[in-house]
Coordinates of C-alpha atoms in Angstrom, one line a residue:
M1 CA 44.3 109.3 70.4
Y2 CA 43.6 107.4 73.6
R3 CA 44.3 108.8 76.7
F4 CA 45.2 107.4 80.4
D5 CA 48.3 107.5 82.8
L6 CA 51.2 107.1 81.2
S7 CA 54.5 107.1 83.2
L8 CA 54.7 103.2 83.7
V9 CA 54.2 102.6 79.7
C10 CA 56.7 105.8 79.1
L11 CA 59.8 103.7 80.7
I12 CA 58.8 100.7 79.5
L13 CA 58.8 102.3 76.2
I14 CA 62.0 104.6 76.9
S15 CA 64.1 102.1 78.1
F16 CA 63.3 99.3 75.0
F17 CA 64.6 102.5 72.4
A18 CA 67.3 103.3 74.7
T19 CA 68.6 99.1 75.0
S20 CA 67.6 99.2 71.7
L21 CA 69.5 101.2 69.3
S22 CA 73.7 102.3 69.9
A23 CA 74.8 105.6 69.6
S24 CA 76.1 104.3 65.7
E25 CA 72.8 103.0 65.3
L26 CA 71.2 106.2 66.3
P27 CA 69.6 108.0 63.5
N28 CA 70.5 110.6 60.7
I29 CA 67.0 113.1 61.3
V30 CA 65.9 115.5 58.4
Y31 CA 63.9 117.9 58.6
I32 CA 62.4 119.4 55.4
L33 CA 59.5 121.8 56.1
C34 CA 57.8 124.2 53.2
D35 CA 56.8 127.2 53.7
D36 CA 53.0 127.5 52.1
L37 CA 53.2 124.3 50.3
G38 CA 49.5 122.5 50.6
Y39 CA 48.4 119.5 51.0
G40 CA 46.6 119.4 47.2
D41 CA 50.4 120.9 45.9
V42 CA 51.6 117.1 46.7
Q43 CA 50.5 114.7 43.5
C44 CA 50.4 111.8 45.1
L45 CA 48.1 112.9 48.2
N46 CA 45.7 114.3 45.5
A47 CA 45.4 111.7 42.8
E48 CA 42.0 113.8 41.3
H49 CA 43.0 117.2 41.7
G50 CA 46.4 117.5 41.7
K51 CA 48.2 118.7 38.0
I52 CA 51.4 119.5 39.6
K53 CA 54.3 116.8 39.5
T54 CA 55.9 116.2 42.4
P55 CA 58.0 113.0 41.5
S56 CA 60.6 113.1 45.5
A57 CA 57.8 113.4 46.9
D58 CA 55.6 110.5 45.8
R59 CA 58.9 108.7 45.8
L60 CA 59.1 109.5 49.1
A61 CA 55.7 108.3 49.7
T62 CA 56.1 105.1 47.6
E63 CA 59.4 104.5 49.9
G64 CA 57.7 105.9 53.2
M65 CA 54.4 106.7 55.5
V66 CA 52.0 109.1 54.5
F67 CA 49.7 110.7 57.3
T68 CA 46.6 112.1 55.8
D69 CA 45.5 113.8 59.3
A70 CA 49.3 115.4 60.1
H71 CA 48.9 118.9 61.7
S72 CA 51.2 122.3 61.6
G73 CA 50.8 124.1 64.4
S74 CA 49.1 127.3 63.4
S75 CA 47.8 127.9 60.0
V76 CA 51.1 131.1 59.8
C77 CA 54.6 130.5 59.0
T78 CA 55.5 132.4 62.7
P79 CA 53.6 129.6 65.6
T80 CA 54.3 126.9 63.6
R81 CA 57.7 127.7 62.8
Y82 CA 58.0 127.9 67.3
G83 CA 56.1 124.8 68.0
L84 CA 58.6 122.7 65.9
L85 CA 61.0 123.2 67.8
T86 CA 59.7 123.6 71.7
G87 CA 57.1 120.8 71.4
R88 CA 54.7 124.3 72.7
Y89 CA 51.9 126.3 70.9
S90 CA 52.8 128.8 70.3
W91 CA 50.4 131.0 71.3
R92 CA 51.0 130.5 75.3
T93 CA 53.4 133.3 74.3
K94 CA 53.6 137.4 73.9
L95 CA 52.4 135.8 69.7
Q96 CA 48.4 135.7 69.7
Q97 CA 48.4 136.5 66.5
G98 CA 50.4 137.1 62.9
V99 CA 54.2 136.7 62.6
V100 CA 57.0 138.4 62.6
T101 CA 59.3 140.4 61.7
G102 CA 62.8 140.4 63.0
F103 CA 65.1 143.5 64.3
A104 CA 63.5 142.3 67.7
P105 CA 64.4 139.3 70.8
C106 CA 63.7 135.9 69.7
L107 CA 60.8 134.6 70.5
I108 CA 62.0 131.3 71.7
A109 CA 63.4 131.7 75.4
A110 CA 66.7 131.5 75.9
D111 CA 66.5 128.7 78.5
R112 CA 63.7 126.7 77.2
P113 CA 65.2 123.8 74.8
T114 CA 64.7 122.6 71.5
V115 CA 64.7 119.6 70.2
A116 CA 68.6 120.7 68.0
S117 CA 69.4 121.7 71.8
F118 CA 68.0 118.0 72.8
L119 CA 69.7 116.5 70.6
R120 CA 72.7 118.1 70.2
D121 CA 72.9 117.1 74.5
Q122 CA 72.7 113.5 73.3
G123 CA 75.3 114.0 71.0
Y124 CA 73.8 115.0 68.0
Q125 CA 75.3 117.8 65.4
T126 CA 72.6 120.5 64.5
A127 CA 71.8 121.9 61.5
I128 CA 69.3 124.7 60.5
I129 CA 69.2 125.2 56.7
G130 CA 66.7 128.0 55.4
K131 CA 64.6 129.8 57.1
W132 CA 64.3 131.0 60.8
H133 CA 61.1 133.5 61.0
L134 CA 61.4 133.7 65.0
D135 CA 63.0 136.8 65.8
F136 CA 66.7 138.0 66.5
Q137 CA 68.4 141.1 66.7
Y138 CA 70.4 142.4 63.8
C139 CA 73.5 144.6 65.6
D140 CA 75.7 147.0 65.1
P141 CA 79.8 144.7 65.1
Q142 CA 80.9 147.6 66.5
T143 CA 79.0 149.0 69.4
G144 CA 76.5 146.0 69.8
E145 CA 73.9 147.7 69.6
P146 CA 70.5 146.9 67.7
Y147 CA 69.1 148.3 64.5
R148 CA 66.4 149.3 64.2
A149 CA 64.4 148.0 60.9
K150 CA 63.7 151.5 59.7
D151 CA 66.8 151.9 59.3
F152 CA 67.6 149.6 57.1
K153 CA 66.4 147.7 53.4
S154 CA 68.8 144.9 54.3
P155 CA 71.3 144.6 57.6
P156 CA 75.0 145.4 56.2
V157 CA 77.5 142.2 55.6
G158 CA 79.4 142.0 58.9
T159 CA 75.9 142.5 60.9
K160 CA 76.3 140.2 64.2
I161 CA 73.4 138.4 65.5
P162 CA 73.3 137.5 68.9
D163 CA 69.7 135.2 69.2
G164 CA 69.6 133.2 66.8
P165 CA 69.1 129.7 65.6
I166 CA 73.7 129.1 67.2
H167 CA 71.5 130.6 70.2
R168 CA 69.3 128.0 70.3
G169 CA 70.8 124.3 69.8
F170 CA 71.7 124.8 65.9
D171 CA 75.3 124.2 65.6
Y172 CA 75.5 125.9 61.9
Y173 CA 73.1 128.1 60.6
H174 CA 72.7 128.5 57.6
G175 CA 70.1 131.0 55.8
F176 CA 67.9 134.2 56.1
H177 CA 65.4 135.8 58.1
H178 CA 61.8 135.7 56.9
A179 CA 61.0 136.7 52.8
R180 CA 60.5 140.0 52.7
D181 CA 64.3 139.6 54.4
M182 CA 65.2 137.0 51.9
Q183 CA 68.0 139.2 50.1
T184 CA 70.3 138.8 53.7
V185 CA 72.0 136.0 53.5
I186 CA 73.4 134.8 57.0
E187 CA 75.5 131.9 58.4
N188 CA 76.0 131.5 62.2
D189 CA 75.7 134.3 63.8
T190 CA 77.0 137.0 60.3
V191 CA 75.0 138.3 58.0
V192 CA 77.7 137.7 55.2
A193 CA 76.1 138.6 52.0
H194 CA 73.5 140.3 50.1
D195 CA 71.7 137.5 46.9
P196 CA 68.5 138.1 45.0
P197 CA 65.2 136.4 47.1
I198 CA 65.3 134.3 43.5
N199 CA 68.6 132.8 44.3
M200 CA 67.6 131.9 47.4
L201 CA 66.1 127.8 46.9
P202 CA 69.5 127.1 45.3
R203 CA 71.5 128.4 47.9
L204 CA 69.5 125.5 50.4
T205 CA 69.4 123.2 48.1
E206 CA 73.3 123.6 47.4
K207 CA 74.1 123.9 51.1
A208 CA 72.2 120.8 52.6
V209 CA 73.2 118.5 49.6
E210 CA 77.4 120.3 50.9
Y211 CA 76.1 118.9 54.7
I212 CA 75.2 115.5 54.5
D213 CA 78.7 115.5 52.0
T214 CA 80.6 116.8 54.5
H215 CA 79.6 114.8 57.5
A216 CA 78.6 111.5 56.1
Q217 CA 81.2 109.8 57.6
D218 CA 81.0 111.3 61.3
E219 CA 80.7 109.2 63.9
K220 CA 77.7 111.6 65.7
P221 CA 74.5 111.7 63.8
F222 CA 72.8 114.8 62.5
F223 CA 69.9 117.0 63.0
L224 CA 69.5 118.2 59.6
Y225 CA 66.3 121.1 59.6
V226 CA 64.9 122.5 55.9
P227 CA 63.0 125.1 57.0
L228 CA 63.2 126.3 53.3
G229 CA 61.8 129.6 51.2
S230 CA 60.0 127.8 49.6
P231 CA 57.0 128.1 47.7
H232 CA 56.4 131.2 49.2
T233 CA 56.4 134.4 48.4
P234 CA 58.5 135.7 46.5
I235 CA 58.0 132.8 43.5
L236 CA 60.4 133.3 41.6
P237 CA 61.0 129.8 39.9
T238 CA 64.7 129.7 38.1
A239 CA 65.0 129.8 34.7
E240 CA 65.2 126.5 34.8
W241 CA 61.9 125.6 36.2
Q242 CA 60.2 128.5 34.0
G243 CA 57.6 127.2 32.5
K244 CA 58.3 123.6 33.4
S245 CA 54.7 122.7 35.1
G246 CA 52.3 124.0 32.4
L247 CA 50.7 125.7 35.0
G248 CA 51.7 129.5 36.2
D249 CA 55.1 130.6 38.2
Y250 CA 53.5 128.5 41.8
A251 CA 53.4 125.5 39.9
D252 CA 56.7 126.0 38.4
F253 CA 58.4 126.9 41.9
V254 CA 56.2 123.8 43.6
M255 CA 57.7 121.9 40.9
Q256 CA 61.9 123.4 42.1
T257 CA 60.7 122.9 45.5
D258 CA 59.7 119.2 44.8
N259 CA 63.3 119.2 43.2
T260 CA 65.3 120.2 46.3
L261 CA 64.2 116.9 47.9
G262 CA 65.0 115.5 45.4
E263 CA 69.1 117.0 45.8
I264 CA 68.7 115.7 49.5
S265 CA 67.0 112.1 48.5
D266 CA 70.2 111.4 46.4
A267 CA 73.1 113.1 48.7
L268 CA 71.6 110.5 51.3
D269 CA 71.9 107.7 48.7
R270 CA 74.7 108.4 47.2
N271 CA 76.2 108.6 51.2
H272 CA 74.5 104.9 51.9
L273 CA 73.2 107.9 54.5
T274 CA 69.4 106.5 53.8
D275 CA 69.0 103.2 55.4
N276 CA 69.8 105.1 58.5
T277 CA 67.7 107.9 58.4
L278 CA 64.1 109.4 59.3
V279 CA 63.6 112.1 56.5
I280 CA 59.8 113.7 56.9
F281 CA 58.6 116.2 54.0
T282 CA 56.6 118.3 54.5
S283 CA 54.7 122.3 55.0
D284 CA 54.3 125.4 57.5
N285 CA 50.3 125.2 56.7
G286 CA 48.6 125.3 53.5
C287 CA 48.8 128.0 50.3
S288 CA 48.8 131.1 50.1
K289 CA 46.9 133.5 48.0
A290 CA 49.4 134.9 46.2
A291 CA 49.5 131.6 44.9
G292 CA 46.3 132.6 42.5
I293 CA 44.8 129.8 43.9
K294 CA 41.1 130.5 41.8
Q295 CA 43.3 130.4 38.7
L296 CA 44.8 127.4 39.9
A297 CA 41.9 125.6 40.5
Q298 CA 40.7 126.3 36.3
Q299 CA 43.3 124.7 35.4
G300 CA 42.0 121.7 37.0
H301 CA 44.3 121.8 40.4
F302 CA 43.1 122.3 43.2
V303 CA 45.9 123.3 46.2
S304 CA 43.8 122.1 49.7
G305 CA 42.4 118.9 47.6
D306 CA 39.4 117.9 48.5
L307 CA 39.7 120.6 52.2
R308 CA 38.1 123.4 52.8
G309 CA 40.4 127.0 53.1
S310 CA 44.5 127.7 53.5
K311 CA 46.9 129.7 54.2
A312 CA 46.0 131.8 57.3
D313 CA 42.4 129.9 58.6
I314 CA 40.8 128.4 60.8
W315 CA 38.9 126.0 58.4
D316 CA 41.1 121.7 58.0
G317 CA 43.4 124.1 53.8
G318 CA 45.1 126.4 56.8
H319 CA 46.9 124.1 59.1
R320 CA 46.4 120.3 58.0
V321 CA 49.6 119.6 55.7
P322 CA 51.8 116.9 54.0
F323 CA 53.6 114.6 55.8
I324 CA 55.1 112.4 54.8
V325 CA 58.2 110.3 56.6
R326 CA 60.4 107.8 54.9
W327 CA 62.9 105.6 57.6
P328 CA 63.4 101.9 56.2
G329 CA 63.6 98.9 58.5
K330 CA 61.4 100.5 60.8
V331 CA 58.8 102.6 58.4
Q332 CA 56.9 99.7 56.5
P333 CA 56.5 101.8 52.1
G334 CA 53.5 102.3 51.0
S335 CA 52.3 102.7 53.8
H336 CA 49.4 104.7 55.3
S337 CA 48.1 106.7 59.4
S338 CA 45.7 108.2 59.4
Q339 CA 45.9 109.3 63.1
L340 CA 46.1 113.0 64.7
I341 CA 49.6 114.6 64.3
C342 CA 50.6 118.3 64.8
H343 CA 54.4 119.3 65.0
V344 CA 54.7 119.4 68.8
D345 CA 55.5 116.3 68.5
L346 CA 58.2 116.3 67.1
L347 CA 60.4 116.6 70.9
A348 CA 58.6 114.1 72.1
T349 CA 59.6 112.3 68.8
V350 CA 63.0 111.9 68.5
A351 CA 63.1 112.0 73.1
Q352 CA 61.3 108.4 72.7
I353 CA 63.7 107.4 69.1
V354 CA 66.9 108.1 71.2
G355 CA 65.1 106.6 75.1
K356 CA 65.5 110.2 76.6
A357 CA 63.2 111.9 79.1
M358 CA 61.9 115.5 77.3
P359 CA 64.1 117.9 79.5
A360 CA 62.6 119.7 82.0
G361 CA 60.4 122.7 81.4
S362 CA 59.6 121.6 78.0
G363 CA 57.8 119.6 76.3
E364 CA 54.4 120.5 77.8
D365 CA 51.8 120.1 74.4
S366 CA 53.7 117.3 72.3
V367 CA 52.9 113.6 71.6
S368 CA 55.4 111.3 70.1
F369 CA 54.1 109.3 66.9
L370 CA 56.6 107.1 67.5
P371 CA 54.2 104.9 67.9
A372 CA 52.5 105.0 65.0
L373 CA 55.2 104.3 62.4
S374 CA 55.3 100.9 62.4
G375 CA 51.5 101.3 62.5
D376 CA 50.6 101.0 66.2
P377 CA 48.7 103.6 68.1
I378 CA 49.9 106.8 69.6
V379 CA 50.0 106.7 73.5
S380 CA 48.4 110.1 74.3
S381 CA 47.7 112.0 77.9
R382 CA 46.8 114.6 75.3
A383 CA 43.2 115.2 75.0
G384 CA 43.5 116.8 71.6
V385 CA 45.1 118.9 69.1
I386 CA 44.9 123.1 69.0
H387 CA 44.8 124.9 66.0
H388 CA 45.3 128.3 66.1
S389 CA 44.6 130.9 62.8
V390 CA 46.5 134.4 61.5
S391 CA 44.0 135.8 63.5
G392 CA 44.5 134.6 66.5
H393 CA 40.5 132.5 66.3
F394 CA 40.9 129.0 68.2
A395 CA 39.8 125.6 67.4
Y396 CA 39.4 121.9 68.5
R397 CA 40.2 118.7 67.2
Q398 CA 39.8 115.2 68.9
G399 CA 38.8 112.6 67.7
P400 CA 36.2 113.5 64.2
W401 CA 35.2 116.0 66.0
K402 CA 36.9 119.9 65.4
L403 CA 35.1 122.7 67.0
A404 CA 35.9 125.9 65.3
L405 CA 35.7 129.6 67.9
A406 CA 35.2 131.6 64.3
K407 CA 32.4 132.5 62.5
A408 CA 34.0 131.9 59.2
S409 CA 37.3 131.3 57.9
G410 CA 38.9 133.1 61.1
G411 CA 41.6 133.7 58.4
W412 CA 41.6 135.4 54.3
T413 CA 39.4 133.1 53.0
S414 CA 35.5 134.2 52.6
P415 CA 34.0 134.4 54.5
T416 CA 36.0 136.3 56.1
E417 CA 35.0 136.9 60.2
K418 CA 33.9 140.4 59.0
Q419 CA 31.6 138.9 56.2
A420 CA 30.6 136.5 58.7
A421 CA 26.1 135.8 57.8
S422 CA 24.9 138.2 61.3
D423 CA 23.5 135.4 62.3
A424 CA 25.6 133.2 61.5
P425 CA 26.7 130.8 64.9
K426 CA 28.9 132.6 66.4
A427 CA 31.1 128.5 66.6
Q428 CA 31.3 125.3 64.2
L429 CA 31.6 122.0 64.9
Y430 CA 32.2 119.6 62.9
H431 CA 32.5 115.5 62.6
M432 CA 36.2 115.5 60.1
T433 CA 35.6 111.9 58.8
D434 CA 31.6 112.0 57.5
D435 CA 32.3 115.9 56.3
L436 CA 36.0 116.4 55.4
G437 CA 34.6 119.1 53.4
E438 CA 33.4 121.0 57.2
T439 CA 29.8 122.2 55.0
S440 CA 28.0 121.1 57.6
N441 CA 28.1 123.0 60.9
Q442 CA 26.6 121.0 64.0
Y443 CA 27.2 123.7 66.6
L444 CA 23.9 124.2 67.1
T445 CA 22.3 120.3 66.2
Q446 CA 25.3 118.9 68.5
P447 CA 25.7 121.3 71.5
E448 CA 26.5 118.2 74.1
I449 CA 29.9 117.9 72.2
A450 CA 30.8 121.3 71.8
A451 CA 30.6 122.1 75.0
S452 CA 32.8 119.1 76.1
L453 CA 35.6 120.2 73.5
L454 CA 35.4 123.5 74.9
K455 CA 35.5 123.0 78.3
Q456 CA 38.4 120.2 77.2
L457 CA 40.1 123.3 75.1
K458 CA 39.8 126.1 77.5
E459 CA 41.5 124.0 80.5
D460 CA 44.8 123.2 78.4
I461 CA 44.9 126.2 77.8
R462 CA 44.8 126.8 81.8
R463 CA 47.0 124.1 83.0
G464 CA 49.4 125.6 80.8
R465 CA 49.9 122.5 78.4
S466 CA 47.5 119.7 77.4
T467 CA 49.5 116.7 78.4
D468 CA 50.0 115.0 81.9
G469 CA 53.1 116.9 83.6
P470 CA 54.9 118.8 85.7
A471 CA 52.6 122.5 86.6
A472 CA 53.6 124.9 83.4
K473 CA 52.4 127.9 83.0
N474 CA 51.3 130.4 79.6
D475 CA 53.5 133.4 78.8
T476 CA 51.3 135.9 79.0
T477 CA 47.6 136.3 80.4
K478 CA 46.2 138.3 77.8
I479 CA 44.7 134.3 75.8
K480 CA 41.5 135.6 73.9
L481 CA 39.3 132.1 73.3
W482 CA 36.3 134.2 71.4
K483 CA 37.8 136.8 69.2
S484 CA 34.2 136.6 66.8
E485 CA 32.1 136.8 69.5
K486 CA 29.9 140.1 70.3

C-alpha cells in the first residue's frame, strides 16, 4: 500500500464516483461470509492440496477477482464481524480476546455508524440473513426485562430483542445469534421459532434467495449481508449432502456451503441482477480444529493450503481468508490481486462506490480497496494491517514483513504459547513473500525491521485509528500489547 496525504485524492475519487453513478446505477452488494472456511477449503485457491469440490466458488473466481492476501480482522468470529460492519478493529472495544455469547448488550454502540446504516442513508435496502454474534439482549415481551442465559437453553418464541441488527442499520434480519444458540430462530426483533440446527443452512439459503426474488424489481438497490453459520460446528450436512465429498462430514458441509453461494448466484442470474451486483465471497477466519484437520491432511486436503496454522492463531492460517469478488464490467474475469486488504475495509470501499464520505466518527481503520478491483494500487494512509488472535495476541503486517508479538501460535495450534520453548524469542518476524509458511523467524536477526513495525503498531493503537483523520480514541485503556512476555 502507498501512504501519503490523501485529502485531495479522496475528494477527486469521491467526486468521480458521485458523478459516474446515478441512483439507478448504484450496484446491489451481496457479502457472503462463511464461518470457519479455511483458505485452502476453496479448491481453486489450493490447486495442489484442495480436495473438496467447490464449483460455485471456483466459478465466481473465473468470473471475478481473487485476492490472495485478504485478512479477517481477527482469527475468531465476533471480532471479525465487528470490524467488518464498523470499519474499526474490535480490540478497540472492551472485547480484548475470545468471542461474545449473547444475552448481553450489543457490542456495537448504538451511535456508531455501520456499513448497513451508512448504505441505508444512501438509499439502500439493507438485510442480514444469518449469524449475528455481536451480542444482543433477549427480553421478556411483557415486562421488557432481559432474560439471563442461565435461565434458558433457548429463549421462548415471542422474546423481543431491543438492540439487534435492525437497531444497527439493517431493515431486515433473519437468522440466529451464534452456533451454540443456533436453534433459536430470529426475525427482525423477535424470536419466531425453535428449529433443529441441521435446518439452519437450508433456511438461510432459502431466505437469501427469497430476498433477492422479492427485491429484484425494486427501484432501490440492496445490501444483502449473508453471514452463514457453516461450515462451523455443529457440522451438520443435510441428508442430500452427506457422503458427497468422500472426505467426511466437514468436507460435505463445505460443499453444501458452496452450494448456497451457487443458489444465491442463480437467483441473481434469474432476476437479471448479476451485471449490476457486487458479490463478495469470503470467510470470517481460518478452519477450526473441529473439522478434523489432521484427518483431512491424511486424505490429501490441507485446510489452510500452504499457510501455517488455522482458526484462533496469529499465524496466517488463522486470519488469511478466501476473498473472491465479482462485479461484471468493473472487475476483470479471472483476475488476481496480491494487495493486502482486510474485512475492516468494507465501509471505506462502499463509501467510495456510492461517492460519499464515511460518516463522522466511523471507519477509523478502514481503507477502500475499490482501486484494486480495476487493477490499480490501493491508495492508503494506513501503514499496515493489524492482526489479532483468539487470546488477544497482536501482529503487524506492513509490505512483506509481519511481526507477531507471540512466542508461538497465539491460539490453538501446537505449539501454543504455553507449549513454547522456554528460550523462544518473545516475538516472531517473517518475510511473507519469501516465507509464506512462517518457518524462519527473523526477529533476532532483523531487529531494526522488528522495531519499526512495533513502533507503528503502538502508534496505531495510541491514536485510536490507523488511518489519517480526526482524532479518535479507543473505548478502553486496557489494551495489553504483550501477552506472552514474562
